CSV table of C-alpha atoms in Angstrom, one decimal:
chain,number,residue,atom,x,y,z
A,1184,TYR,CA,114.3,71.3,168.3
A,1185,SER,CA,114.3,74.3,170.6
A,1186,SER,CA,111.6,72.6,172.9
A,1187,LEU,CA,111.1,69.8,174.4
A,1188,PRO,CA,106.9,69.1,173.9
A,1189,GLN,CA,104.7,71.6,176.1
A,1190,TRP,CA,103.7,68.9,178.3
A,1191,LEU,CA,107.0,67.8,179.4
A,1192,ASP,CA,108.6,71.4,179.5
A,1193,ARG,CA,106.5,73.2,182.1
A,1194,GLY,CA,105.1,69.7,183.9
A,1195,LEU,CA,108.4,68.9,184.7
A,1196,SER,CA,109.3,72.8,185.7
A,1197,GLN,CA,106.3,73.8,187.1
A,1198,TYR,CA,107.4,70.6,189.1
A,1199,ILE,CA,110.6,72.2,190.2
A,1200,TRP,CA,110.0,74.9,190.5
A,1201,THR,CA,107.3,74.4,193.6
A,1202,ALA,CA,109.6,72.3,195.8
A,1203,VAL,CA,109.6,72.7,199.6
A,1204,LEU,CA,112.2,71.0,201.7
A,1205,LYS,CA,109.9,70.0,204.7
A,1206,GLY,CA,111.7,68.1,207.5
A,1207,ASN,CA,114.6,65.9,205.5
A,1208,ARG,CA,112.4,65.4,201.8
A,1209,LEU,CA,111.8,67.8,199.4
A,1210,GLU,CA,107.8,67.9,198.5
A,1211,PHE,CA,106.7,69.1,195.1
A,1212,GLU,CA,103.1,70.8,195.7
A,1213,PRO,CA,100.8,72.8,193.7
A,1214,ASP,CA,101.3,76.7,195.1
A,1215,SER,CA,98.1,78.5,195.5
A,1216,SER,CA,98.8,79.8,192.1
A,1217,GLU,CA,98.3,76.7,190.4
A,1218,LYS,CA,95.6,75.3,192.6
A,1219,GLU,CA,93.5,78.7,191.9
A,1220,ARG,CA,93.8,78.0,188.2
A,1221,ILE,CA,92.7,74.4,188.8
A,1222,ARG,CA,89.7,75.3,190.8
A,1223,GLU,CA,89.0,78.6,188.5
A,1224,GLY,CA,89.8,76.2,185.4
A,1225,ARG,CA,87.0,73.4,186.4
A,1226,ARG,CA,84.6,75.6,187.9
A,1227,LEU,CA,85.0,77.7,184.1
A,1228,ASN,CA,85.3,74.2,181.8
A,1229,LYS,CA,88.1,75.5,180.1
A,1230,PHE,CA,90.7,72.0,180.7
A,1231,LYS,CA,91.3,69.7,177.7
A,1232,PRO,CA,91.5,66.5,177.5
A,1233,VAL,CA,94.5,65.4,179.4
A,1234,ARG,CA,95.2,63.1,176.1
A,1235,ASP,CA,95.3,66.1,174.0
A,1236,LEU,CA,97.7,67.7,176.0
A,1237,PHE,CA,100.4,65.6,175.3
A,1238,GLU,CA,100.2,66.4,171.7
A,1239,MET,CA,99.8,70.3,172.5
A,1240,THR,CA,102.2,72.8,170.9
A,1241,GLY,CA,103.2,75.9,172.0
A,1242,LYS,CA,101.6,77.5,170.1
A,1243,ASP,CA,98.2,75.8,171.3
A,1244,LEU,CA,99.2,76.1,174.4
A,1245,TRP,CA,100.3,80.2,175.0
A,1246,SER,CA,97.7,81.2,171.7
A,1247,GLY,CA,94.0,81.2,173.5
A,1248,GLU,CA,92.8,82.8,176.6
A,1249,ASN,CA,93.1,79.4,178.5
A,1250,ALA,CA,97.0,80.1,178.4
A,1251,LEU,CA,97.3,80.4,181.9
A,1252,TYR,CA,94.7,78.2,182.8
A,1253,LEU,CA,95.5,74.9,180.6
A,1254,ASP,CA,99.4,75.2,181.6
A,1255,ALA,CA,98.2,74.7,184.9
A,1256,GLN,CA,96.5,71.9,184.0
A,1257,ILE,CA,99.5,70.3,181.7
A,1258,ALA,CA,101.3,70.8,185.9
A,1259,SER,CA,98.8,69.0,187.4
A,1260,VAL,CA,98.8,66.0,185.1
A,1261,PHE,CA,102.2,66.1,185.3
A,1262,ARG,CA,102.3,66.0,188.7
A,1263,TYR,CA,99.8,63.3,188.9
A,1264,VAL,CA,101.7,60.9,185.8
A,1265,TYR,CA,105.0,61.4,187.7
A,1266,GLY,CA,102.9,60.7,191.4
A,1267,PRO,CA,100.0,58.7,192.3
A,1268,GLY,CA,99.3,57.8,189.0
A,1269,ARG,CA,102.8,55.3,188.4
A,1270,ALA,CA,100.4,53.0,190.7
A,1271,ASN,CA,98.4,52.9,187.5
A,1272,ARG,CA,100.9,50.1,185.4
A,1273,LYS,CA,99.9,52.2,182.3
A,1274,VAL,CA,101.4,55.5,184.0
A,1275,ALA,CA,104.3,53.9,185.8
A,1276,ASN,CA,106.9,54.5,183.4
A,1277,LEU,CA,105.3,56.9,181.2
A,1278,VAL,CA,107.5,60.1,181.7
A,1279,LYS,CA,111.0,58.0,181.8
A,1280,ASP,CA,109.4,56.0,178.5
A,1281,TYR,CA,108.3,58.9,176.6
A,1282,ILE,CA,111.7,60.9,176.9
A,1283,LYS,CA,113.5,57.8,175.7
A,1284,LEU,CA,111.1,57.2,172.9
A,1285,LEU,CA,111.3,61.2,172.0
A,1286,LEU,CA,114.7,60.8,171.8
A,1287,GLU,CA,114.1,57.8,169.5
A,1288,VAL,CA,111.9,59.8,166.6
A,1289,LEU,CA,114.6,63.1,167.9
A,1290,VAL,CA,117.1,60.5,165.8
A,1291,GLU,CA,115.0,59.5,163.6
A,1292,ASN,CA,114.1,62.8,162.3
A,1293,GLU,CA,117.8,64.2,162.7
A,1294,LYS,CA,119.4,61.2,160.8
A,1295,ALA,CA,116.6,62.0,158.2
A,1296,ALA,CA,116.8,65.9,157.8
A,1297,ARG,CA,121.1,65.3,157.7
A,1298,ALA,CA,120.3,63.1,155.2
A,1299,GLU,CA,118.4,66.0,153.2
A,1300,VAL,CA,120.8,68.8,153.7
A,1301,LYS,CA,123.5,66.3,152.2
A,1302,LYS,CA,121.0,65.5,149.2
A,1303,ASP,CA,120.5,68.9,148.4
A,1304,GLY,CA,124.0,69.3,147.8
A,1305,GLY,CA,123.5,72.0,150.1
A,1306,ALA,CA,126.8,72.0,152.3
A,1307,LYS,CA,130.2,71.4,151.0
A,1308,SER,CA,132.3,71.0,154.1
A,1309,GLU,CA,131.2,69.2,157.2
A,1310,GLU,CA,131.0,72.6,159.3
A,1311,GLU,CA,128.9,74.3,156.4
A,1312,GLU,CA,126.7,70.7,156.6
A,1313,GLU,CA,126.0,71.3,159.9
A,1314,GLU,CA,125.1,75.0,159.7
A,1315,GLU,CA,123.0,74.1,156.6
A,1316,PHE,CA,120.9,71.6,159.0
A,1317,LYS,CA,121.1,73.9,162.3
A,1318,LYS,CA,119.7,76.3,159.5
A,1319,ARG,CA,116.9,74.1,158.9
A,1320,ARG,CA,115.8,72.8,161.8
A,1321,LYS,CA,115.9,76.2,163.5
A,1322,GLN,CA,113.8,76.9,159.9
A,1323,ASP,CA,110.9,74.3,160.5
A,1324,TRP,CA,110.2,73.6,164.4
A,1325,SER,CA,106.9,75.5,164.1
A,1326,ALA,CA,106.0,73.6,161.1
A,1327,LYS,CA,107.0,70.2,162.3
A,1328,GLU,CA,106.3,70.2,165.7
A,1329,LYS,CA,102.6,69.3,165.9
A,1330,GLU,CA,103.8,65.8,163.9
A,1331,PHE,CA,107.4,65.4,165.4
A,1332,LEU,CA,104.3,65.4,168.7
A,1333,GLY,CA,102.3,63.0,166.9
A,1334,GLN,CA,104.8,60.6,166.0
A,1335,VAL,CA,106.5,61.0,169.5
A,1336,PHE,CA,102.6,60.1,170.8
A,1337,LYS,CA,101.9,57.6,168.6
A,1338,LYS,CA,105.5,55.6,169.8
A,1339,THR,CA,104.3,55.8,173.3
A,1340,PHE,CA,100.7,55.5,173.2
A,1341,ASP,CA,100.7,52.8,171.0
A,1342,GLY,CA,98.0,49.8,172.5
A,1343,TRP,CA,95.9,52.2,175.2
A,1344,SER,CA,92.1,51.9,174.8
A,1345,ASP,CA,89.9,54.6,175.8
A,1346,GLY,CA,89.2,52.3,178.9
A,1347,ASP,CA,93.2,53.7,179.6
A,1348,TRP,CA,92.5,57.2,178.8
A,1349,ALA,CA,89.3,57.3,180.9
A,1350,ALA,CA,91.3,56.1,183.4
A,1351,LEU,CA,93.9,58.9,183.4
A,1352,GLN,CA,91.7,61.3,182.7
A,1353,ALA,CA,89.3,60.2,185.8
A,1354,GLY,CA,92.2,59.8,188.0
A,1355,TRP,CA,93.5,63.5,187.2
A,1356,GLU,CA,90.3,64.8,188.1
A,1357,LYS,CA,89.6,63.6,191.0
A,1358,PHE,CA,94.2,64.2,191.8
A,1359,ALA,CA,92.9,67.8,191.4
A,1360,LYS,CA,90.2,68.4,193.2
């Protein structure tokens, strides 16, 4: 697949991008443009519920007028779940668990896709099979991204209650003020 889920890709990249060395340690505070977009996004009611960010495709994020606000929200939510949000036991290992489960779903999907290539009889040699698989994976990604994110979401957040989501939402909103 051509990219990580948007919340992880953009969140992690913004988190690392703003790292600053202070004394003997790195600090990962938001930069001034992220802070401004968070303030403005809140004032203009441009944010999505945190829950929705975990299933947001690239098209969902970048195709609307709120893209820059949502990008800032994703960065802020990532900072929260990777920082102070970890005090909540449901969030404590969220990033690590999400990546682990994402890889599980990815492996399952790739096995199924390879089996389909073999079943279709499109490839003769191992090299041709690999080439056919790569071609299909690239063509299918935009159509299957939402389904893939839904699979990872279901595995990751199985057992989360409405109260767990409300606590994450409230925790992030307090953090982002």
